[in-house]
XYZ file of N, CA and C in Angstrom:
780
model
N 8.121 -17.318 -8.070
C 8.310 -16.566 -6.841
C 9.650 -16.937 -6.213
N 10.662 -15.864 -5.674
C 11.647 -16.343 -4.871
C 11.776 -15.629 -3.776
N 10.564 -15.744 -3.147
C 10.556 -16.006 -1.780
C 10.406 -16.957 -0.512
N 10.767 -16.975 0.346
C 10.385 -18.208 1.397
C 9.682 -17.527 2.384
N 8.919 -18.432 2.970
C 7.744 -18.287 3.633
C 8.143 -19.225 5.007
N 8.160 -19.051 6.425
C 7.948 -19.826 7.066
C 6.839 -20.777 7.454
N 7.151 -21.885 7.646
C 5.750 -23.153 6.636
C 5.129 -23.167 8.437
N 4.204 -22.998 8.141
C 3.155 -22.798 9.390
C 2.647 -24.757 10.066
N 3.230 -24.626 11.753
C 2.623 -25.764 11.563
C 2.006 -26.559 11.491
N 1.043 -27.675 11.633
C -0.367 -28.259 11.187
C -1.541 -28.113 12.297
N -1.408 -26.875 12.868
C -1.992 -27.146 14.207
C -3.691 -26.309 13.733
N -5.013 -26.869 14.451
C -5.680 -26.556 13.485
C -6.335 -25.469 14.601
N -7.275 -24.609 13.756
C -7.352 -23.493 14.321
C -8.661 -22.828 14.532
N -9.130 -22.133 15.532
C -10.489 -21.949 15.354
C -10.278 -20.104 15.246
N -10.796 -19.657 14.025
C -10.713 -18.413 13.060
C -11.728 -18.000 13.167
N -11.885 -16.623 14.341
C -12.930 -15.554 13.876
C -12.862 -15.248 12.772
N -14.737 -14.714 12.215
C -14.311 -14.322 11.169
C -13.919 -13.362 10.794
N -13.196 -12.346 10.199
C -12.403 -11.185 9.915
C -13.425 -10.491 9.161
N -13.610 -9.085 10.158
C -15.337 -8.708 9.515
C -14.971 -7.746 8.049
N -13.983 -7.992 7.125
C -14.343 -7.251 6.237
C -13.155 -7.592 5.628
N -13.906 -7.602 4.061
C -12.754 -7.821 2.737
C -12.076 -7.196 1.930
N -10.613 -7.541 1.429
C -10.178 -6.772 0.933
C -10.043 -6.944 -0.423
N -10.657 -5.528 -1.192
C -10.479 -5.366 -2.458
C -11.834 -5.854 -3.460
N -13.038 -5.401 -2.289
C -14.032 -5.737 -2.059
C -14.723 -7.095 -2.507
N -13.920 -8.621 -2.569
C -14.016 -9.982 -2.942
C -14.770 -10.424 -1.938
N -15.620 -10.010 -0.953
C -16.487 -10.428 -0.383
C -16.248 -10.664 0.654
N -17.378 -10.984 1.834
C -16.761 -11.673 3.577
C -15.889 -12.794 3.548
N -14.692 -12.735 4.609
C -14.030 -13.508 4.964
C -15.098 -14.341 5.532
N -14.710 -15.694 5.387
C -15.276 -17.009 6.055
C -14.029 -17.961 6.915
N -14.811 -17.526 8.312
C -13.694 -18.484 8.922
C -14.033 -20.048 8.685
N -13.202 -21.090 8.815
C -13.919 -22.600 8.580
C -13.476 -23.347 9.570
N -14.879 -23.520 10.352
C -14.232 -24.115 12.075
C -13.874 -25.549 11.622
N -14.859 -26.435 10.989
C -14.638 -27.952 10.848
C -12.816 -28.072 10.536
N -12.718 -27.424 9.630
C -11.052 -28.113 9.670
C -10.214 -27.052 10.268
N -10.028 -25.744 10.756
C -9.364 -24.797 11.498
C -9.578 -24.683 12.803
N -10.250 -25.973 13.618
C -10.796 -25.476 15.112
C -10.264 -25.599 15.937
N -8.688 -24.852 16.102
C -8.307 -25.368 17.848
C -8.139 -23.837 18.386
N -8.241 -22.736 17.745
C -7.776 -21.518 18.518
C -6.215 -21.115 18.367
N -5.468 -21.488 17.406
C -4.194 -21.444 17.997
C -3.744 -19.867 17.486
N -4.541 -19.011 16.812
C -4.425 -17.648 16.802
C -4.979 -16.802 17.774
N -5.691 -17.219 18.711
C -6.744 -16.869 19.599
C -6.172 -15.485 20.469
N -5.302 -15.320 20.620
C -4.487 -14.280 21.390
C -3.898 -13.069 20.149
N -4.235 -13.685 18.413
C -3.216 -12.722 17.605
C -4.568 -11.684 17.139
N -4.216 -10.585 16.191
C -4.685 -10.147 15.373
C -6.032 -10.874 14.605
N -7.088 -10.244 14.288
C -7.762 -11.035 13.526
C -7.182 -10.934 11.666
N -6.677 -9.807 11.753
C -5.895 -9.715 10.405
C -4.600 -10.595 10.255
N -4.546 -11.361 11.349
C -2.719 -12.676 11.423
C -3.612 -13.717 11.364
N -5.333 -14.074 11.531
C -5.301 -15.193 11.640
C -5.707 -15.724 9.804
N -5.592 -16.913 10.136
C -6.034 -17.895 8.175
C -7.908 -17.334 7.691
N -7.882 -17.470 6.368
C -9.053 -16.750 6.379
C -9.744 -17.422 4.441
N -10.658 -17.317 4.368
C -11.013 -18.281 2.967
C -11.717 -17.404 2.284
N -11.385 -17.563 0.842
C -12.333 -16.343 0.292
C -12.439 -17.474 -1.224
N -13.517 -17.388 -1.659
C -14.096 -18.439 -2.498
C -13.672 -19.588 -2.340
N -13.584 -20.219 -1.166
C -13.660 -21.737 -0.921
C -11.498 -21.998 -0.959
N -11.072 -20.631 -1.148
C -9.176 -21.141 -0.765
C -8.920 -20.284 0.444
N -8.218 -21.221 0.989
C -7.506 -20.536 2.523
C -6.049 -19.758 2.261
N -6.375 -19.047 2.569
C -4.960 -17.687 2.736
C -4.640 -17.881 4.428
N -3.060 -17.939 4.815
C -2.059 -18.154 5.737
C -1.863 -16.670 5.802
N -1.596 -15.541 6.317
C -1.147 -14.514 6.709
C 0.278 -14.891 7.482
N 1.459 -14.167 7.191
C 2.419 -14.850 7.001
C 3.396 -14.080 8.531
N 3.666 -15.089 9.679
C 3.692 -14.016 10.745
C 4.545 -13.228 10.799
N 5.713 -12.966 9.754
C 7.120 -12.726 9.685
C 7.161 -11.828 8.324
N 7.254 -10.818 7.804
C 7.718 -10.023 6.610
C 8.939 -10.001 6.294
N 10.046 -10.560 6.947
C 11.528 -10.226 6.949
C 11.817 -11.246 6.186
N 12.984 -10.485 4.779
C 13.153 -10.913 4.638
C 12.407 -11.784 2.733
N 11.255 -11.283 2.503
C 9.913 -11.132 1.938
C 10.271 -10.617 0.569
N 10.681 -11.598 -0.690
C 10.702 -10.782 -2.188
C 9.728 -11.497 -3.259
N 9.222 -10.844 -3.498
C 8.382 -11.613 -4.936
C 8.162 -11.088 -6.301
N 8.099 -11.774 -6.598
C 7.822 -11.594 -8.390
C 6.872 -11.869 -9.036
N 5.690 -10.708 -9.736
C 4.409 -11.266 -10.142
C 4.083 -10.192 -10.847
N 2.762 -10.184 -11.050
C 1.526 -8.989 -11.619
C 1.069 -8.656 -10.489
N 1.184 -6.803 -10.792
C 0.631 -6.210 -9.738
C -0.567 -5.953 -10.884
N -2.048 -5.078 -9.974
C -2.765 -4.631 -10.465
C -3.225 -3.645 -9.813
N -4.310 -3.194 -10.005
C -4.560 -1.629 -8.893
C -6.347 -1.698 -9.235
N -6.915 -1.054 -7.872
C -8.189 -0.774 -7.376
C -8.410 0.893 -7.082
N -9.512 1.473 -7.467
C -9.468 2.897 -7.695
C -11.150 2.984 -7.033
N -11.927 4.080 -7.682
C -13.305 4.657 -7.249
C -14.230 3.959 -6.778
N -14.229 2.546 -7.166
C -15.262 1.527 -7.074
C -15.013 1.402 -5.637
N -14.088 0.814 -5.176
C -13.778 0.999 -3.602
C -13.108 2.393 -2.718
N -13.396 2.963 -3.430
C -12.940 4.607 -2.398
C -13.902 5.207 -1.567
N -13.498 5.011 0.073
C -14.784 5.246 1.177
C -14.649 3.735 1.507
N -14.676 2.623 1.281
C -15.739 1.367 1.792
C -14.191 1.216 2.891
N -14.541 0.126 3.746
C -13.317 -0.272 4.652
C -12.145 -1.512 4.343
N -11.131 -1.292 4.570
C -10.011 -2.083 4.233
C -9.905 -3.130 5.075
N -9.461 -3.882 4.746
C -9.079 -5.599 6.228
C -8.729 -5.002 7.438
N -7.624 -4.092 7.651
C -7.550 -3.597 8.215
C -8.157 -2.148 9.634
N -9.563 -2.333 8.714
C -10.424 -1.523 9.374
C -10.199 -0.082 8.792
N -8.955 0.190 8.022
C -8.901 1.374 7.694
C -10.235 2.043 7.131
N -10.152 3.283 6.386
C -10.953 3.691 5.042
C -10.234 3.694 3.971
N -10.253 3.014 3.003
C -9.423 2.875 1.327
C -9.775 3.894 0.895
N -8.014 4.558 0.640
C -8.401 6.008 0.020
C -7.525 5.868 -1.390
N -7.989 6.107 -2.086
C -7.748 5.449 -3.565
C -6.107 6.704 -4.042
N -6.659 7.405 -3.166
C -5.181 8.873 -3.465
C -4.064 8.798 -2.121
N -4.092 7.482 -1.823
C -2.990 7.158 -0.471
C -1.950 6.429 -1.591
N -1.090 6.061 -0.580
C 0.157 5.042 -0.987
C -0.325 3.986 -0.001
N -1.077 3.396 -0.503
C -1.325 1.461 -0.252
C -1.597 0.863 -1.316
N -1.752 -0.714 -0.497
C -2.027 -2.008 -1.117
C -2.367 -2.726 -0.695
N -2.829 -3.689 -1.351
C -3.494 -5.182 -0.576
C -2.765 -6.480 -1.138
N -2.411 -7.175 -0.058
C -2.101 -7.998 0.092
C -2.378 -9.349 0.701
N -2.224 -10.692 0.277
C -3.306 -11.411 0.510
C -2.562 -11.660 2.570
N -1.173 -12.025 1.852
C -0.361 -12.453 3.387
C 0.336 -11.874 3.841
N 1.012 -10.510 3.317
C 2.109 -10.079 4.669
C 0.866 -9.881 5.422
N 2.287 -8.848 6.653
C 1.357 -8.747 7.908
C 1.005 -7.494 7.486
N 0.218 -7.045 8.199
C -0.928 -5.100 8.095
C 0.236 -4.148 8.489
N 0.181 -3.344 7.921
C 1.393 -2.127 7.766
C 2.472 -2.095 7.555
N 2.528 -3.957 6.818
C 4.322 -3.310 6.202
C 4.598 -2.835 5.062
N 5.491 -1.957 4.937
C 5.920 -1.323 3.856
C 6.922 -1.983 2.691
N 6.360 -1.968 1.710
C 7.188 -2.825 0.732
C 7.063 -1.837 -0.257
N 8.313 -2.126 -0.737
C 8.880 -1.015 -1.887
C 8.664 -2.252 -3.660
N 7.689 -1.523 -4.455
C 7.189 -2.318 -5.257
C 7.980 -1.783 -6.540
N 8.759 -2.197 -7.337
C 9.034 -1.980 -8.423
C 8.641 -2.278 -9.828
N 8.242 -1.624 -10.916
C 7.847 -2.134 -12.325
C 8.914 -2.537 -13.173
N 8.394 -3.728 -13.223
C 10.005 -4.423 -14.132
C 9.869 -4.064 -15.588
N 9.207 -3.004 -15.719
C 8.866 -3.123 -17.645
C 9.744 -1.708 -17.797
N 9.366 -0.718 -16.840
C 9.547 0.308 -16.585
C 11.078 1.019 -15.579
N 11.040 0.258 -14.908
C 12.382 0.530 -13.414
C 11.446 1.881 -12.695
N 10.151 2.228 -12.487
C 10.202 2.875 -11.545
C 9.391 2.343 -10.177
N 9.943 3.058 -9.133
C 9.736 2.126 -7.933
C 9.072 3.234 -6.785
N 8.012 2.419 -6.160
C 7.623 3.508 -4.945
C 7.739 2.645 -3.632
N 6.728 3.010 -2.655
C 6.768 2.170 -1.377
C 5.471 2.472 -1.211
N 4.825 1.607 -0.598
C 3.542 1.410 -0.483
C 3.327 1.028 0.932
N 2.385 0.934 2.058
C 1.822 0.418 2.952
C 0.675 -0.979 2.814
N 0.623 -2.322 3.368
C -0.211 -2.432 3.428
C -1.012 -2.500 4.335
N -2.360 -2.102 3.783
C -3.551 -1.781 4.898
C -4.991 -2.937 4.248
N -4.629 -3.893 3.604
C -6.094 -4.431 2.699
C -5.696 -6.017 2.206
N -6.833 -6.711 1.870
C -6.317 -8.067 1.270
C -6.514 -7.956 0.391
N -5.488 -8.601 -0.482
C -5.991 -9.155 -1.909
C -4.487 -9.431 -2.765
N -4.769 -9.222 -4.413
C -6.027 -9.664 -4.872
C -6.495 -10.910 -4.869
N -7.335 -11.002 -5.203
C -7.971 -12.565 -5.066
C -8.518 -12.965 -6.551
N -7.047 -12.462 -7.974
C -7.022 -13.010 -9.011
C -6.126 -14.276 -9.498
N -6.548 -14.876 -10.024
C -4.742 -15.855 -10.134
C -3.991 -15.113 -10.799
N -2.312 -15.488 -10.352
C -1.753 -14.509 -11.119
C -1.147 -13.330 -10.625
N -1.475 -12.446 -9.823
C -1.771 -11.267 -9.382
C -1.196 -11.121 -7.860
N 0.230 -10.477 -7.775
C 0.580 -10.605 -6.150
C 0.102 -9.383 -5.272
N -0.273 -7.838 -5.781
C -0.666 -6.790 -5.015
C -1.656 -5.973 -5.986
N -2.543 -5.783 -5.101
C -3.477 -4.261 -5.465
C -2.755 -3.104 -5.072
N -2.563 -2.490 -6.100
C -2.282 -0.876 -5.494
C -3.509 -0.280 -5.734
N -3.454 1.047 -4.953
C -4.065 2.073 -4.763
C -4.283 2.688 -5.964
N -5.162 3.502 -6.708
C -4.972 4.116 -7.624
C -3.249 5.264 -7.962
N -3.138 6.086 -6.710
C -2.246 6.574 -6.852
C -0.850 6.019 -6.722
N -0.938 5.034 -6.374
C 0.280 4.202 -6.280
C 0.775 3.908 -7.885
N -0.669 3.235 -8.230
C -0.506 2.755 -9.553
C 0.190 3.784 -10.732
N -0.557 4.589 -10.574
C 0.070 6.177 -11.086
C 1.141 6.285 -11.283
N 2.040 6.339 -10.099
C 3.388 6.766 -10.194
C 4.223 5.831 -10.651
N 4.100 4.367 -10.938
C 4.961 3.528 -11.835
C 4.361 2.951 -13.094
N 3.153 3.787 -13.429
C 2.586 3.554 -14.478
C 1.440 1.880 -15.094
N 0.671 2.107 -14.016
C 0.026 0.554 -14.099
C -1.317 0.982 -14.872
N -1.906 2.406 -14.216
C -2.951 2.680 -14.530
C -3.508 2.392 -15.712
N -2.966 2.632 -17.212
C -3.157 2.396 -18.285
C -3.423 1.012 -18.769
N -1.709 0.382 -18.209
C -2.108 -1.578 -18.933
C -3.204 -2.161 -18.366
N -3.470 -1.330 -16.643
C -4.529 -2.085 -15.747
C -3.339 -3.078 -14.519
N -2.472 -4.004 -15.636
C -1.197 -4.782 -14.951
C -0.205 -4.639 -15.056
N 0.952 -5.096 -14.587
C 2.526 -5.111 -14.841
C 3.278 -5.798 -14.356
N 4.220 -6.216 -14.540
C 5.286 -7.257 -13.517
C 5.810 -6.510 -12.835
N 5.771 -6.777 -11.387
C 6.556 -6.425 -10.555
C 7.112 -6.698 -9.502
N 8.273 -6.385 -8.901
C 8.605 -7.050 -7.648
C 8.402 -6.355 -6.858
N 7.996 -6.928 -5.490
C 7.530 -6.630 -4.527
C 8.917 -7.053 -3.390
N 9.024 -5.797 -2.071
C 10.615 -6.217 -1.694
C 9.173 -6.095 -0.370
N 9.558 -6.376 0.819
C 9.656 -6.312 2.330
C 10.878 -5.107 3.139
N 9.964 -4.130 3.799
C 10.531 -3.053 4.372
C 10.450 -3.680 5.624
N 9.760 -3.704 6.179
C 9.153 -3.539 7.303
C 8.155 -2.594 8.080
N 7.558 -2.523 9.134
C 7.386 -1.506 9.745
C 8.243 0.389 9.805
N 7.226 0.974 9.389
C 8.111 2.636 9.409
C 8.631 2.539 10.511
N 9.654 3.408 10.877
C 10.111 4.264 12.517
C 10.403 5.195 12.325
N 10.496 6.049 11.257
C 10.984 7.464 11.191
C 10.250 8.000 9.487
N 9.997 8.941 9.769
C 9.413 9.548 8.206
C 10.149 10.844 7.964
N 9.912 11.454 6.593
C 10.799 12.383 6.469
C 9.953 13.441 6.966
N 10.579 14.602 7.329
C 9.991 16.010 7.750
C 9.578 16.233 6.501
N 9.750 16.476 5.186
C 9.386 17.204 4.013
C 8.044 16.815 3.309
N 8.233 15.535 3.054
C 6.573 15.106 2.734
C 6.061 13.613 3.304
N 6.556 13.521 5.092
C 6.003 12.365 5.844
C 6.343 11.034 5.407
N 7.005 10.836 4.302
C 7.345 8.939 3.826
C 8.197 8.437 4.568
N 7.961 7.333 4.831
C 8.454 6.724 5.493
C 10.147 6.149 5.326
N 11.115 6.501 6.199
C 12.715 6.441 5.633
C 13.379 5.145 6.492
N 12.835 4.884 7.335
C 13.475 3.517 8.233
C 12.381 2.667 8.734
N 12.760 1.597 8.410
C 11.551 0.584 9.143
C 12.464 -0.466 9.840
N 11.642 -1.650 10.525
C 12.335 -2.248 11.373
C 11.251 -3.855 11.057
N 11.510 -4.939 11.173
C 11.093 -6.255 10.597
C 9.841 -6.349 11.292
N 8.410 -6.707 10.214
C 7.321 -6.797 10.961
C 7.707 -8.410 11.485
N 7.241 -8.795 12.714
C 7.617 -10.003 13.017
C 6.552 -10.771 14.174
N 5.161 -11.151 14.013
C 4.661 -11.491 14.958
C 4.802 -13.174 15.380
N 5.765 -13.353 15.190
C 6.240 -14.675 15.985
C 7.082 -14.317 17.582
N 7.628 -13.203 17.449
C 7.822 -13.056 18.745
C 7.330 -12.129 19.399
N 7.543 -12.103 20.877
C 6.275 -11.412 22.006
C 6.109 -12.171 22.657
N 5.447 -11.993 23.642
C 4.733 -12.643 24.922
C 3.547 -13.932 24.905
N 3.859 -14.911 25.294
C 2.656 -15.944 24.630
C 2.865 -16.844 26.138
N 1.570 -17.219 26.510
C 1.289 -18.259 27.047
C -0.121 -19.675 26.512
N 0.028 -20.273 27.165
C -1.090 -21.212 27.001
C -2.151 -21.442 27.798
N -3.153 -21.313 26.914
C -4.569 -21.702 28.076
C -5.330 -22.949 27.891
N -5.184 -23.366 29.492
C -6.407 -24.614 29.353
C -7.314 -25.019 30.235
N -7.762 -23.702 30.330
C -9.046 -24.058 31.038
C -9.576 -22.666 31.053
N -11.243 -22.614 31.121
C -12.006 -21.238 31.270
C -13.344 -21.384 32.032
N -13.220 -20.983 33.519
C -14.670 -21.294 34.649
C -15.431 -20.306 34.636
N -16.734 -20.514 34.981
C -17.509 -19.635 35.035
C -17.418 -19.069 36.637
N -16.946 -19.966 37.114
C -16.494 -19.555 38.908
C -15.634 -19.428 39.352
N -15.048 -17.986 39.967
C -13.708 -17.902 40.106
C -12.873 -18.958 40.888
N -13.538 -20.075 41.931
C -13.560 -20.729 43.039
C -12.726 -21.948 42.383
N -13.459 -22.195 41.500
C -13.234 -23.649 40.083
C -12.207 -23.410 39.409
N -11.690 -21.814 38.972
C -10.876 -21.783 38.098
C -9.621 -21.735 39.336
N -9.674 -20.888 40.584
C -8.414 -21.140 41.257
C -7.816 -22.774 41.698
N -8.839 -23.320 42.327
C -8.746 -24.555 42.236
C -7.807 -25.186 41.340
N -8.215 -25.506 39.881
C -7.410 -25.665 38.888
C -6.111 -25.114 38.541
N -6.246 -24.024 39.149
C -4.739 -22.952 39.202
C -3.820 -23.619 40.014
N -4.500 -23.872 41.300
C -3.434 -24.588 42.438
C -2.914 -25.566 41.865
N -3.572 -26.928 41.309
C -3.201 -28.086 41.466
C -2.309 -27.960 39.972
N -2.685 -26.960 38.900
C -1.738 -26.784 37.899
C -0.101 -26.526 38.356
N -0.170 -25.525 39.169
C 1.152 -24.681 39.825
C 1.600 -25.779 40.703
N 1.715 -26.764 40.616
C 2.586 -27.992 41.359
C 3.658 -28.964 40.169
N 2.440 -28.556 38.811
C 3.736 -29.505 37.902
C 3.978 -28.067 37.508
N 3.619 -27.152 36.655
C 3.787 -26.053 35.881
C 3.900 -24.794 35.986
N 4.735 -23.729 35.235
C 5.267 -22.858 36.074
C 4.034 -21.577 35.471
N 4.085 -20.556 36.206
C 3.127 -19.340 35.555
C 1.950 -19.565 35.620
N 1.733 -20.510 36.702
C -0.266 -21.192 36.269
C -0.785 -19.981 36.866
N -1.426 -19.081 36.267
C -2.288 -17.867 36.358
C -3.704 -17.990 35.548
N -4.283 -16.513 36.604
C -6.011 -16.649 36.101
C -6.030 -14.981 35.445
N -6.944 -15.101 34.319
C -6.807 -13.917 33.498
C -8.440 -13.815 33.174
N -9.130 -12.909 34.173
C -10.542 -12.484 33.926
C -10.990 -12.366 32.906
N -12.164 -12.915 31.888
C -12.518 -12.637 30.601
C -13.730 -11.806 30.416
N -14.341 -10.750 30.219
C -16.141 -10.970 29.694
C -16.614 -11.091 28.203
N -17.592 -11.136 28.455
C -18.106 -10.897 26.612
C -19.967 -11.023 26.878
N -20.277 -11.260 26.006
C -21.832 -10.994 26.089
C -22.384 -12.046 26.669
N -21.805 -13.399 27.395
C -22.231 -14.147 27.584
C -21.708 -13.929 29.404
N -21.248 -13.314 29.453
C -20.693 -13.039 31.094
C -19.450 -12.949 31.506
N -19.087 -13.070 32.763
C -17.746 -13.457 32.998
C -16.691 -14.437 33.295
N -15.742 -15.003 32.536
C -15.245 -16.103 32.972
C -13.543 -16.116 33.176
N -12.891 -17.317 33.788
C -11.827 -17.019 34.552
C -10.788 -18.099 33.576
N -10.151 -17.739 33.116
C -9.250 -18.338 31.974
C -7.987 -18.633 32.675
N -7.563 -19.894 32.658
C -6.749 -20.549 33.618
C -5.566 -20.961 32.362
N -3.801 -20.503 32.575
C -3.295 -20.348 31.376
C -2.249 -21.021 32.286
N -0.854 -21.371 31.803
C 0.180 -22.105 31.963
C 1.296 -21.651 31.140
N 2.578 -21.467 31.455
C 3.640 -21.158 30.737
C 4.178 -20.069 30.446
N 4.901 -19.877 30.325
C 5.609 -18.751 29.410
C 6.572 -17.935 28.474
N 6.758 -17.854 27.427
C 7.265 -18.015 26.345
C 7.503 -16.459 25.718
N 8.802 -16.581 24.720
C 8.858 -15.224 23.812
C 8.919 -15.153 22.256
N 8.019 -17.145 21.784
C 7.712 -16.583 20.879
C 6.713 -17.994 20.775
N 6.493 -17.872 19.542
C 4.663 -18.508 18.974
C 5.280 -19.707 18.974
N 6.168 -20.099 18.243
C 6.824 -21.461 18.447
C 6.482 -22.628 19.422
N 7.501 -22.110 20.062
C 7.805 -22.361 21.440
C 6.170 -22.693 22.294
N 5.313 -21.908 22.204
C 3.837 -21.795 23.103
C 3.238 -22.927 22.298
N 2.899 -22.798 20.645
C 2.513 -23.743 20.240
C 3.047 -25.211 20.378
N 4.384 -25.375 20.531
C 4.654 -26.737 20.407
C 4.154 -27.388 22.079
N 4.402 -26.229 23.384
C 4.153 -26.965 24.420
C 2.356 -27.074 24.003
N 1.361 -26.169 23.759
C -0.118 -26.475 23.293
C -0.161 -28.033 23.252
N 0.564 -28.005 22.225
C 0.324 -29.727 21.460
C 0.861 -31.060 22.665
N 1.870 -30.372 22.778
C 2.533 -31.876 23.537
C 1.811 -31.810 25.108
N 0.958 -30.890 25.637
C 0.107 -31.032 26.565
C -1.095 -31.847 26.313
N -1.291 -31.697 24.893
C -2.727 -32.559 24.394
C -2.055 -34.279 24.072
N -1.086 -33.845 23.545
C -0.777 -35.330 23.028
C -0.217 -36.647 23.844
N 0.232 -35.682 24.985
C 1.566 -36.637 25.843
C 0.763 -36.316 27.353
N -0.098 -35.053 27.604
C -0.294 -35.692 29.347
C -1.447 -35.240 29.713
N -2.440 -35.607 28.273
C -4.062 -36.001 28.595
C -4.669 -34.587 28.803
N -4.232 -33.081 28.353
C -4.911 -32.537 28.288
C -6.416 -32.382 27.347
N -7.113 -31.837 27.204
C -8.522 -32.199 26.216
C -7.832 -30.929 24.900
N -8.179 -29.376 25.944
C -7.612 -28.504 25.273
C -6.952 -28.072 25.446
N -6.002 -27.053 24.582
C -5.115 -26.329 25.229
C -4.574 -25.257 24.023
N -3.850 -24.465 23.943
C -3.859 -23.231 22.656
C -3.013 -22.139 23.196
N -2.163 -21.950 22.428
C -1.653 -20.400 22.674
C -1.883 -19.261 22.720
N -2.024 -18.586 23.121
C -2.342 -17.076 23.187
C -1.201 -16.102 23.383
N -1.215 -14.618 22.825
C -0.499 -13.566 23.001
C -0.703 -13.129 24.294
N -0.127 -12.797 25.227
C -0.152 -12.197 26.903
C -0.581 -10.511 26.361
């Protein structure tokens, strides 16, 4: 492979589980014992880490930049109708793929090195989850650079990015722009009351060392609660490293980044 990956850092994480698999290899399993601090808690459930027969896959927050070299393979009727990672519907006569780590909808232009012909693909799905093996295409994907037959092929896989413009003639996509979820809006939370009274409280005496100490209403099936956050930041970095050095250096218990 000659690509680089930005190396994610050791911060551990607590991972919903991602309700559906791609390339039909079964339920994602989140694994709280060693992933439990939340530090995706604000992203995508398709950005956060995720285990599929006992190995953890990193979803990679950055596509830019993104080349590889491997065996592609392709998925057809057996999964046509069921749902993609993405929540989509896998339509076996689209231009997609699955992928274990970019991010969801970037477009990578996949080439057959046996052959030289090349398409662009979307991904919307995970996988595969063979050794060996860097993308599932779509049946029709597979088609047009000729996989269908061997089943495999070598190929490289480039990083587009995100579409921004498609053609008028038959909708493909002609400009994209770097998928990149390291930057955006992020703060940190450390604290969540069940009483709004408790959580302002905590707000005040926060907003004397720290700047942005705000309360951000939550519900869920268990009721309503008042999420007391600190900081503010424009990218994951940056939020995560203050997370940590609040726990490590001035006695916080918890603390975690989130997307605003």
């Amino acid at each position: 492979m000659n690509y680089t990956i930005r190396t994610l850092m050791p911060a551990l994480i607590f991972c919903l589980a991602v309700a559906v698999a791609g390339c039909g290899a079964g339920s994602y399993d989140s694994d709280h014992s060693r992933y439990g601090d939340k530090r995706y808690s604000g992203t995508k459930p398709t950005q956060r880490p995720y285990r599929i027969a006992g190995k953890h896959y990193y979803p990679m927050p950055s596509a830019n930049g993104y080349v590889e070299k491997g065996r592609a393979s392709w998925y057809g009727r057996k999964f046509h109708g069921r749902k993609t990672s993405n929540g989509e519907t896998y339509n076996m006569n689209a231009m997609t793929a699955a992928h274990k780590t970019l991010p969801m909808n970037t477009w990578v232009r996949v080439e057959n090195l046996d052959n030289g012909r090349k398409i662009t693909v979307r991904i919307n799905d995970r996988g595969p989850f063979v050794a060996g093996r860097i993308i599932d295409l779509s049946y029709k994907a597979a088609r047009h650079i000729g996989i269908v037959g061997p089943g495999t092929a070598r190929v490289q896989v480039t990083a587009l990015g995100k579409a921004t413009a498609y053609s008028k003639k038959d909708h493909t996509p002609v400009n994209f722009k770097p998928v990149d979820y390291w930057k955006g809006n992020f703060t940190v939370q450390v604290g969540a009351f069940k009483v709004r009274r408790n959580a302002e409280r905590y707000r005040i005496k926060l907003s004397k060392d720290y700047l942005n100490a705000h309360i951000v209403p939550y519900v869920d099936d268990r009721g309503q609660f008042h999420r007391v956050r600190i900081g503010k930041f424009n990218n994951l970095d940056d939020a995560v490293t203050f997370s940590q050095r609040l726990m490590t250096r001035e006695g916080f218990t918890h603390a975690f980044a989130v997307a605003e």
